[in-house]
PDB file of C-alpha atoms in Angstrom:
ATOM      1  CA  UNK A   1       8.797   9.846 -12.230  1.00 68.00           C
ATOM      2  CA  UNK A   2       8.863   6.465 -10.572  1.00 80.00           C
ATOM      3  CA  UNK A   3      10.346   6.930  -6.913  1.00 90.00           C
ATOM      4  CA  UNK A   4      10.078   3.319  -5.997  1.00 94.00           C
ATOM      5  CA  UNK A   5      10.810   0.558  -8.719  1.00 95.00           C
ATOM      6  CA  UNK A   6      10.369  -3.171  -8.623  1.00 95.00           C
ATOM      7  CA  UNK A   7      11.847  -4.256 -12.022  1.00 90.00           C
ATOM      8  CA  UNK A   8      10.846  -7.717 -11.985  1.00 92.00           C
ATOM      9  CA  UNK A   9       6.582  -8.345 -12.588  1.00 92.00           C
ATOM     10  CA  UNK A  10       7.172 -12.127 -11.113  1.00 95.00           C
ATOM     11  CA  UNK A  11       9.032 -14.457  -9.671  1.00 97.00           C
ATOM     12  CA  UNK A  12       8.933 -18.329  -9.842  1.00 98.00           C
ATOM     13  CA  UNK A  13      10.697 -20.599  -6.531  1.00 98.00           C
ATOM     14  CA  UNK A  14      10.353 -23.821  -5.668  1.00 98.00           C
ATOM     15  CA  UNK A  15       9.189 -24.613  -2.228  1.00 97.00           C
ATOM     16  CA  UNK A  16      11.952 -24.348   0.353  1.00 97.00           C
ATOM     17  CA  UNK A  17      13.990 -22.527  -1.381  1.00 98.00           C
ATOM     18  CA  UNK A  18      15.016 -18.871  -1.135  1.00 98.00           C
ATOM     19  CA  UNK A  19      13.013 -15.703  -2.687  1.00 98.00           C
ATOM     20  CA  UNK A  20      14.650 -12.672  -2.945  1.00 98.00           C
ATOM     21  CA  UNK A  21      12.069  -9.303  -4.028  1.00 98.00           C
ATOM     22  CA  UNK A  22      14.158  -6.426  -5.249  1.00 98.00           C
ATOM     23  CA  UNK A  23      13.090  -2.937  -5.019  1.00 97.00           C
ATOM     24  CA  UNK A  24      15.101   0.525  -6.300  1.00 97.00           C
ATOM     25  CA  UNK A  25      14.345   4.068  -5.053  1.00 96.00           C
ATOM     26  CA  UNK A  26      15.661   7.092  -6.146  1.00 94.00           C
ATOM     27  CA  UNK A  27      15.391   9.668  -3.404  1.00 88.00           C
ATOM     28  CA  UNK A  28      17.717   9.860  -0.747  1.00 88.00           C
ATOM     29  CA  UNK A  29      15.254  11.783   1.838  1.00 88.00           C
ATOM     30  CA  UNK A  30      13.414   8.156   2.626  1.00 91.00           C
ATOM     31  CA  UNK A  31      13.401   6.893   6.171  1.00 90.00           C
ATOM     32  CA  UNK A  32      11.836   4.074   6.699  1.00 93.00           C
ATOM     33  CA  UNK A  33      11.277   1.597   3.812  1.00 95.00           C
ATOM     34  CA  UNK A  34       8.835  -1.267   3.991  1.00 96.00           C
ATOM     35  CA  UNK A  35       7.107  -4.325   2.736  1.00 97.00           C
ATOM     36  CA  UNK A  36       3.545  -5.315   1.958  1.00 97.00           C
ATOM     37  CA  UNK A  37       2.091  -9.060   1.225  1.00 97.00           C
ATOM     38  CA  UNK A  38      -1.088  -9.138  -0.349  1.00 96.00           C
ATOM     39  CA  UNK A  39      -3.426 -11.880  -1.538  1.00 96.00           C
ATOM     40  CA  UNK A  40      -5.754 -11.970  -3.759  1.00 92.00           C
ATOM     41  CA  UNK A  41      -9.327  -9.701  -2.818  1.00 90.00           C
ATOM     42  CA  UNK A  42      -7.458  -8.888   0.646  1.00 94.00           C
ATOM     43  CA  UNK A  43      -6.433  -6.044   1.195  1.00 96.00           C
ATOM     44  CA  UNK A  44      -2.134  -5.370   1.791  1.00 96.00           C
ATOM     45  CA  UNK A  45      -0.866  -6.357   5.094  1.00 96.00           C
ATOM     46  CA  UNK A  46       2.389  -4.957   6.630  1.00 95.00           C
ATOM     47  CA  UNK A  47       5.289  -7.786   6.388  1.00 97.00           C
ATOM     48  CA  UNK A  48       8.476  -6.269   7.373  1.00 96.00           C
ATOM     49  CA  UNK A  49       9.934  -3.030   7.423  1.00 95.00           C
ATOM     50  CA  UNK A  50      14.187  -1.094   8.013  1.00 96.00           C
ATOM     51  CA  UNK A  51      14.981   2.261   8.888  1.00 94.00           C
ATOM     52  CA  UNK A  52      17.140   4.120   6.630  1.00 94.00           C
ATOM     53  CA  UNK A  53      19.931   3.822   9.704  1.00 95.00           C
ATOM     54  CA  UNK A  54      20.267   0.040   9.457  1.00 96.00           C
ATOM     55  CA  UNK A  55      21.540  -2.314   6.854  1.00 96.00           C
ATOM     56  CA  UNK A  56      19.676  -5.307   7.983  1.00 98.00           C
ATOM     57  CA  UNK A  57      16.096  -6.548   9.798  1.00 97.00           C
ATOM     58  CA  UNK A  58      15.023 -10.259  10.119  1.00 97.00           C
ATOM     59  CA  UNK A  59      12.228 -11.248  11.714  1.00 96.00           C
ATOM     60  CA  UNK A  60      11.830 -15.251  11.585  1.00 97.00           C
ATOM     61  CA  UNK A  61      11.992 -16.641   7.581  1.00 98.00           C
ATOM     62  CA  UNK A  62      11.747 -12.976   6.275  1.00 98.00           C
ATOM     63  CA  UNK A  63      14.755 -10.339   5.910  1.00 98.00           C
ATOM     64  CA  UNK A  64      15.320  -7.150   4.604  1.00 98.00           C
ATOM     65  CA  UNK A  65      18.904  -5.524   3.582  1.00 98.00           C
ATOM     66  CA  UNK A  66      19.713  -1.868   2.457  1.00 98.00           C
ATOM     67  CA  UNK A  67      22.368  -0.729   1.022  1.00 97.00           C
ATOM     68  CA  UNK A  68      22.210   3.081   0.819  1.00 95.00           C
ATOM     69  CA  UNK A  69      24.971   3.741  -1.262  1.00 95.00           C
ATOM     70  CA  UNK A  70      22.990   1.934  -4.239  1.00 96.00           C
ATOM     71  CA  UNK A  71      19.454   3.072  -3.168  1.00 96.00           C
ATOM     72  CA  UNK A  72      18.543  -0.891  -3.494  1.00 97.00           C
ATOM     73  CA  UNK A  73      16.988  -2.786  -0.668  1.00 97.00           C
ATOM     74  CA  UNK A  74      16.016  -7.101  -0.747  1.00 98.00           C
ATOM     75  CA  UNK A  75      13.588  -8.633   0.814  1.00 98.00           C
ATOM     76  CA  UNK A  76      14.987 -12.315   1.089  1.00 98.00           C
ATOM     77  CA  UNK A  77      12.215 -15.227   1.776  1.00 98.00           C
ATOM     78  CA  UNK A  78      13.955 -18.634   3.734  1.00 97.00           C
ATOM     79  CA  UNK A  79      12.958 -20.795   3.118  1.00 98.00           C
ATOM     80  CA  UNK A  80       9.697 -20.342   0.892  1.00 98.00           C
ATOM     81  CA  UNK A  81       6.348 -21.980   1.541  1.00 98.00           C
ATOM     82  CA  UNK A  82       3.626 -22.359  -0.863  1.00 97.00           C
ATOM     83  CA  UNK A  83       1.788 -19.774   1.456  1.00 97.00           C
ATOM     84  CA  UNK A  84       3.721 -17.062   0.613  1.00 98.00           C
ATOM     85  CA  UNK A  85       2.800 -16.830  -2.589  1.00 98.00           C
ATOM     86  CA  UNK A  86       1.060 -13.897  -3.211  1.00 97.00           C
ATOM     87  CA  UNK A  87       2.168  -9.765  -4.636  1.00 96.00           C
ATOM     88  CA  UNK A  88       4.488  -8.136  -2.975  1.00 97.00           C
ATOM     89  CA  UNK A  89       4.820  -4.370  -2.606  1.00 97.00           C
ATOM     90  CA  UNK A  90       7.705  -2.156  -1.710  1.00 97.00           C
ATOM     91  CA  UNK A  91       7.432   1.007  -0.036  1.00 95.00           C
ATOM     92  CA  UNK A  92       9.486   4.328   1.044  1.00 93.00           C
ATOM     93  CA  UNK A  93       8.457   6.666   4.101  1.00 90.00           C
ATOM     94  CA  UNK A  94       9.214   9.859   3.960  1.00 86.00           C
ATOM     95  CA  UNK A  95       8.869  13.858   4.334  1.00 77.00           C
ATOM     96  CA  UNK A  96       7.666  14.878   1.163  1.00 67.00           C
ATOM     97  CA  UNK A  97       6.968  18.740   0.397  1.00 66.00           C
ATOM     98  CA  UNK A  98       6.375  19.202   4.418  1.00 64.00           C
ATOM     99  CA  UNK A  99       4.178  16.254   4.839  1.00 70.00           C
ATOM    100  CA  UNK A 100       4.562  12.214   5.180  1.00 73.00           C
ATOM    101  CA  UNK A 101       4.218   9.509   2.611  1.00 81.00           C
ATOM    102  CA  UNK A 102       4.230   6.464   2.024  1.00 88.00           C
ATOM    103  CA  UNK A 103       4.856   5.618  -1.792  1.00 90.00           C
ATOM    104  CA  UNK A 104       4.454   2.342  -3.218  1.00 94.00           C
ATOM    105  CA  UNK A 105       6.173   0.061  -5.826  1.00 94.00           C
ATOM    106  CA  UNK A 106       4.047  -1.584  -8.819  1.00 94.00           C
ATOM    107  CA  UNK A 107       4.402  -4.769  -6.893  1.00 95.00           C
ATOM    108  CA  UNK A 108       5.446  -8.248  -7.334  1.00 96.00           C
ATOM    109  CA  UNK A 109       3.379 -11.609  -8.162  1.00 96.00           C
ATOM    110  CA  UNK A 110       5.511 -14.317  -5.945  1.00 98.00           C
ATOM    111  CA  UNK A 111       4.728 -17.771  -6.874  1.00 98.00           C
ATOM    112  CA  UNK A 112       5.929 -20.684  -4.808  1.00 98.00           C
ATOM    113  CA  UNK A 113       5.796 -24.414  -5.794  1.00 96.00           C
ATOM    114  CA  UNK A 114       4.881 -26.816  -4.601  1.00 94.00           C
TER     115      UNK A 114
ATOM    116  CA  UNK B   1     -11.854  -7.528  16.058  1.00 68.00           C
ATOM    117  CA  UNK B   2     -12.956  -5.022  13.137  1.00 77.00           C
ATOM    118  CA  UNK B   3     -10.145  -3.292  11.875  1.00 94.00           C
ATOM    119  CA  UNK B   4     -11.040  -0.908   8.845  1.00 97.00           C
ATOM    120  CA  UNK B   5     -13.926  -1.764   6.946  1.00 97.00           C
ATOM    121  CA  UNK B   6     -15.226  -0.660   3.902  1.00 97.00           C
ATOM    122  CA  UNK B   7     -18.439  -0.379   1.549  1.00 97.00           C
ATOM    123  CA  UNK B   8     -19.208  -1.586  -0.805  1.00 97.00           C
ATOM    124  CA  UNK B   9     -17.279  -4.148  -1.775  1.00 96.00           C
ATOM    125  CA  UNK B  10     -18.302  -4.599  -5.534  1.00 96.00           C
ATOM    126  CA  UNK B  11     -19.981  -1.270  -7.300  1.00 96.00           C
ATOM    127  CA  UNK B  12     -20.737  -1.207 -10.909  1.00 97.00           C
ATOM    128  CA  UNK B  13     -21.710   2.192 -11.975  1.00 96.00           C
ATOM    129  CA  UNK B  14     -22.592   4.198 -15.343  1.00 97.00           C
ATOM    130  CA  UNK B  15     -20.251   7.432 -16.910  1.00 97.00           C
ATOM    131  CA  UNK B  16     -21.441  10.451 -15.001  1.00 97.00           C
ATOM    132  CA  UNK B  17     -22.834   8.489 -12.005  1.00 97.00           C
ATOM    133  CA  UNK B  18     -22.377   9.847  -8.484  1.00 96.00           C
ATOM    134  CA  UNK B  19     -21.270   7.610  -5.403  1.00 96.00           C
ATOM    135  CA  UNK B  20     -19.536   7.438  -1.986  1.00 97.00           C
ATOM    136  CA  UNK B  21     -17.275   4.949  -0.966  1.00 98.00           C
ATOM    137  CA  UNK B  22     -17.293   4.214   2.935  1.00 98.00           C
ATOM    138  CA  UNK B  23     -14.891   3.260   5.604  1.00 98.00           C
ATOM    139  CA  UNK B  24     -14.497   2.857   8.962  1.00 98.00           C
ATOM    140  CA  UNK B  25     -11.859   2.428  11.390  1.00 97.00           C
ATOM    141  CA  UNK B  26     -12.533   1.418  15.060  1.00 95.00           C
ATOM    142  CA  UNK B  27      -9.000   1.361  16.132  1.00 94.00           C
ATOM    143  CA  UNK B  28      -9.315   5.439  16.908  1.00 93.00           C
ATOM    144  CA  UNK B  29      -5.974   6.058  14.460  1.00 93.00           C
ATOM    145  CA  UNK B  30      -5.619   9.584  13.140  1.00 92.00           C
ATOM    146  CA  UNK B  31      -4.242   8.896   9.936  1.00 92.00           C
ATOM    147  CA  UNK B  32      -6.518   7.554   7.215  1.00 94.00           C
ATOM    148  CA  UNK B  33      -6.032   7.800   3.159  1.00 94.00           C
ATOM    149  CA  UNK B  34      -7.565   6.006   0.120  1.00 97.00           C
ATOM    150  CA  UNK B  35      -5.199   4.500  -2.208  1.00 96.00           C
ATOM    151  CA  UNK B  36      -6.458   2.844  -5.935  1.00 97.00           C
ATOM    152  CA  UNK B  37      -5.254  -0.238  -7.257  1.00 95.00           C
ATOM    153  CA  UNK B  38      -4.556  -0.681 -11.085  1.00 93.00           C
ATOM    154  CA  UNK B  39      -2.645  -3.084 -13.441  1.00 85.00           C
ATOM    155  CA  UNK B  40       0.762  -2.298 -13.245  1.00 82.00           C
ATOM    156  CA  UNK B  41       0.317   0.797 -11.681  1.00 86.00           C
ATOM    157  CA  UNK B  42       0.825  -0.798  -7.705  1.00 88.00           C
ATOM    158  CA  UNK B  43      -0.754   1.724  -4.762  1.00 93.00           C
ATOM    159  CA  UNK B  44      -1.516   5.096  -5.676  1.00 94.00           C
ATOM    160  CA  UNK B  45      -2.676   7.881  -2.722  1.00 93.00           C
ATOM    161  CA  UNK B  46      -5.602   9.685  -3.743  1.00 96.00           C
ATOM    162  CA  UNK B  47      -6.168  11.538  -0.540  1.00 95.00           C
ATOM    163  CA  UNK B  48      -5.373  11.587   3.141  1.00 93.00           C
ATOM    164  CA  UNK B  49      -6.406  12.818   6.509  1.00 93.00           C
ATOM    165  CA  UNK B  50      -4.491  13.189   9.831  1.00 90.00           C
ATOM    166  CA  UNK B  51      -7.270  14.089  11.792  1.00 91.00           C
ATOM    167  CA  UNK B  52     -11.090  15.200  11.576  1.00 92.00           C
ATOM    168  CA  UNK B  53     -11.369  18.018   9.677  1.00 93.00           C
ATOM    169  CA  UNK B  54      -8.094  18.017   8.370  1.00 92.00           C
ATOM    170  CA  UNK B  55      -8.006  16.664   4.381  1.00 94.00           C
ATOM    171  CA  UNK B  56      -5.150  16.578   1.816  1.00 92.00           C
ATOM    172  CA  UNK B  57      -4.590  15.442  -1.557  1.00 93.00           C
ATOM    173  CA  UNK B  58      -2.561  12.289  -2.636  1.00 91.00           C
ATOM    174  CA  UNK B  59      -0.802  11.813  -6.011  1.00 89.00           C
ATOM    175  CA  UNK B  60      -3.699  11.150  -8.281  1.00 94.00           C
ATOM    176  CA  UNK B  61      -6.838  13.668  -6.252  1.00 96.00           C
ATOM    177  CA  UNK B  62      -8.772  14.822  -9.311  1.00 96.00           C
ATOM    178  CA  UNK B  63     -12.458  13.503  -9.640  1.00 96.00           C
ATOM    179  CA  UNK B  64     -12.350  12.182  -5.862  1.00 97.00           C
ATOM    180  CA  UNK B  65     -13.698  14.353  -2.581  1.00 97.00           C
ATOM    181  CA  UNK B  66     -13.071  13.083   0.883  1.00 97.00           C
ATOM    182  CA  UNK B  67     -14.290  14.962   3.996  1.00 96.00           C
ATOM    183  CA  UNK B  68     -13.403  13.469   7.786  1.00 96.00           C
ATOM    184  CA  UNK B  69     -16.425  14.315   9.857  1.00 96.00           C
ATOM    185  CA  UNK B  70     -14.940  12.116  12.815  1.00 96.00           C
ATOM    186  CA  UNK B  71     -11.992  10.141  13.447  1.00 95.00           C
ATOM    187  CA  UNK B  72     -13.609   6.791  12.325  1.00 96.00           C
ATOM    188  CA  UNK B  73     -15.008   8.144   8.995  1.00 97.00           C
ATOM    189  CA  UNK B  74     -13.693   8.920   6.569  1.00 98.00           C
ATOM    190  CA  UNK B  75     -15.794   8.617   2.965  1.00 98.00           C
ATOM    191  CA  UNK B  76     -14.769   9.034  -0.654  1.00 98.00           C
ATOM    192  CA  UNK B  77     -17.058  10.863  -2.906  1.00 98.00           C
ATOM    193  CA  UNK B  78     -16.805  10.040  -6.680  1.00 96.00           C
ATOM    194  CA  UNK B  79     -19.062  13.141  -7.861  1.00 91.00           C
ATOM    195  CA  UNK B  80     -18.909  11.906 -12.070  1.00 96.00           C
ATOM    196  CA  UNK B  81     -17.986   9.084 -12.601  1.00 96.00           C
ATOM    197  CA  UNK B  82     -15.478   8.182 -15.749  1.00 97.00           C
ATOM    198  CA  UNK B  83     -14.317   4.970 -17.200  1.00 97.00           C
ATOM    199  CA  UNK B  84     -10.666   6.051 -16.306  1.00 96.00           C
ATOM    200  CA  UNK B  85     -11.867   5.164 -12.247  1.00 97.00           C
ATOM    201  CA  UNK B  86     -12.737   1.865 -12.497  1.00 97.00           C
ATOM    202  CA  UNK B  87      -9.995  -0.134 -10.311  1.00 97.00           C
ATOM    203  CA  UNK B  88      -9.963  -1.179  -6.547  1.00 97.00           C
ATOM    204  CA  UNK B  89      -9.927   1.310  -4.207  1.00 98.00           C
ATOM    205  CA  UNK B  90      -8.354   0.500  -0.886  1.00 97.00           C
ATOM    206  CA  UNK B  91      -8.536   2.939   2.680  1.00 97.00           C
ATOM    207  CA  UNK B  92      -5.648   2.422   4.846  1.00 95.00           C
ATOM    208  CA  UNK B  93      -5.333   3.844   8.952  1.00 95.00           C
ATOM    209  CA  UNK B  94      -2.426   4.030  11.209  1.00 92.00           C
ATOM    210  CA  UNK B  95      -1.615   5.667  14.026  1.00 87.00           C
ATOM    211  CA  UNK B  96       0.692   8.929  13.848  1.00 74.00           C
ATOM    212  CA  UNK B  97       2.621   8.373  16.614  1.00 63.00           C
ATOM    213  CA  UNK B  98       3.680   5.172  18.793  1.00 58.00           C
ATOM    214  CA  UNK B  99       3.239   3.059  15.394  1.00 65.00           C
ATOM    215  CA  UNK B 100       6.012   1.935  12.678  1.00 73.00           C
ATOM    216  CA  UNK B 101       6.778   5.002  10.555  1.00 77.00           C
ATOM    217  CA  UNK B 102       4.830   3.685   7.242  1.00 83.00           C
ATOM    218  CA  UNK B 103       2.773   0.913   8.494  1.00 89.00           C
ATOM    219  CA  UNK B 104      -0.754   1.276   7.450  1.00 93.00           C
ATOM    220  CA  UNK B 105      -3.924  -0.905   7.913  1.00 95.00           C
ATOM    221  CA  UNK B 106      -5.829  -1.922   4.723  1.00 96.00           C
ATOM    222  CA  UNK B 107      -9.238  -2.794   4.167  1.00 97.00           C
ATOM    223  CA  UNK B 108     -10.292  -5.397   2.187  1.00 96.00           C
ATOM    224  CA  UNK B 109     -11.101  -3.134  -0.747  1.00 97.00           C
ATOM    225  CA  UNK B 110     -14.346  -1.891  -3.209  1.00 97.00           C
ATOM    226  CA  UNK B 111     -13.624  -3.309  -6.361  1.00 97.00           C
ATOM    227  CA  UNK B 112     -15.433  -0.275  -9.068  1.00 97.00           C
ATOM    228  CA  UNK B 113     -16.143  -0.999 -12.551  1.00 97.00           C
ATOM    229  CA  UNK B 114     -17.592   2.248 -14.385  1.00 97.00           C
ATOM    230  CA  UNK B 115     -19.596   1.396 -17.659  1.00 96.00           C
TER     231      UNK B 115
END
């Protein structure tokens, strides 16, 4: 049973224009819920991340919203550079069967044009 | 500037074929884990550590042994190899406390093809 679901394989943006990544989860014992940027042979590299407490965290072109009620959280790209393109993962945080973890998403191949 | 390495990076091994994958984190964080990479199948744990001598199994443990000797180290043994592990294996750190809940540090991954 998938915990943490990106629905959508791809996405196609033109540069300067905005990316939103969408990413469902399905249990409501997740505190922290992040994002991961990774290119290709690299390995993932923390991008962003919001605590289960707060609806909204920006840091420069890159935000995240959550809305608990609908276990759904964004991540919204603005504007979108041709750098950014690359997979992007979604994961949860939390206290599993007494111990941490961090459970991932399938990911998502972000391409931005040129 | 280190960070977490791993070896190999590229392994190509036969059915029944024993190997270790290595890595190393200079960064003295007590949490380390090895996660594998497939199609469609995004980051899966295998196994974890939050300390030496301390070991626990991820979501997918069977075929893989880890062991953490010291807080750098921590190696993933592949005992018989099966066509089922070939993917990219990828060893995250972070710290357990004073860090972002969930933020790990990747290596660059060890891309395994089993034959």
């Amino acid at each position: 049973d998938q915990q943490v679901k990106q629905n959508s394989p791809s996405l196609s943006v033109q540069e300067g224009r905005i990316s939103i990544l969408n990413c469902d989860y399905t249990n409501s014992m997740f505190d922290y819920f992040l994002w991961y940027k990774k290119y290709p042979a690299e390995g993932p590299t923390f991008l962003i991340s919001i605590s289960s407490i707060k609806d909204k965290n920006e840091d420069g072109r890159f935000t995240v919203f959550l809305n608990k009620s609908a276990k759904h959280l964004s991540l919204h790209i603005v504007p979108s550079q041709p750098g950014d393109s690359a997979v992007y993962f979604c994961a949860a945080h939390g206290d599993q069967g007494g111990s941490e973890k961090l459970v991932f998403g399938k990911g998502m191949k972000l391409t931005v044009n040129p | 500037n280190a960070g977490v390495t791993q070896t190999p990076k590229f392994q190509v091994l036969k059915t029944g074929q024993s190997m270790t994958l290595q890595c190393a984190q200079d960064m003295n964080h007590e949490y380390m884990s090895w996660y594998r990479q497939d199609p469609g199948m995004g980051l899966r744990l295998i196994h974890y550590s939050v300390g030496a001598g301390i070991t626990d199994q991820g979501e997918v443990p069977n075929g893989y042994n880890v062991s953490r000797s010291t807080t750098e180290d921590f190696p993933l043994r592949l005992l018989s190899a099966a066509p089922s592990q070939t993917s990219v294996y990828f060893c995250a750190s972070s710290p357990l406390a004073g860090g972002t809940a969930g933020e790990l540090f990747f290596g660059e991954g060890s891309r395994l093809t089993v034959l």
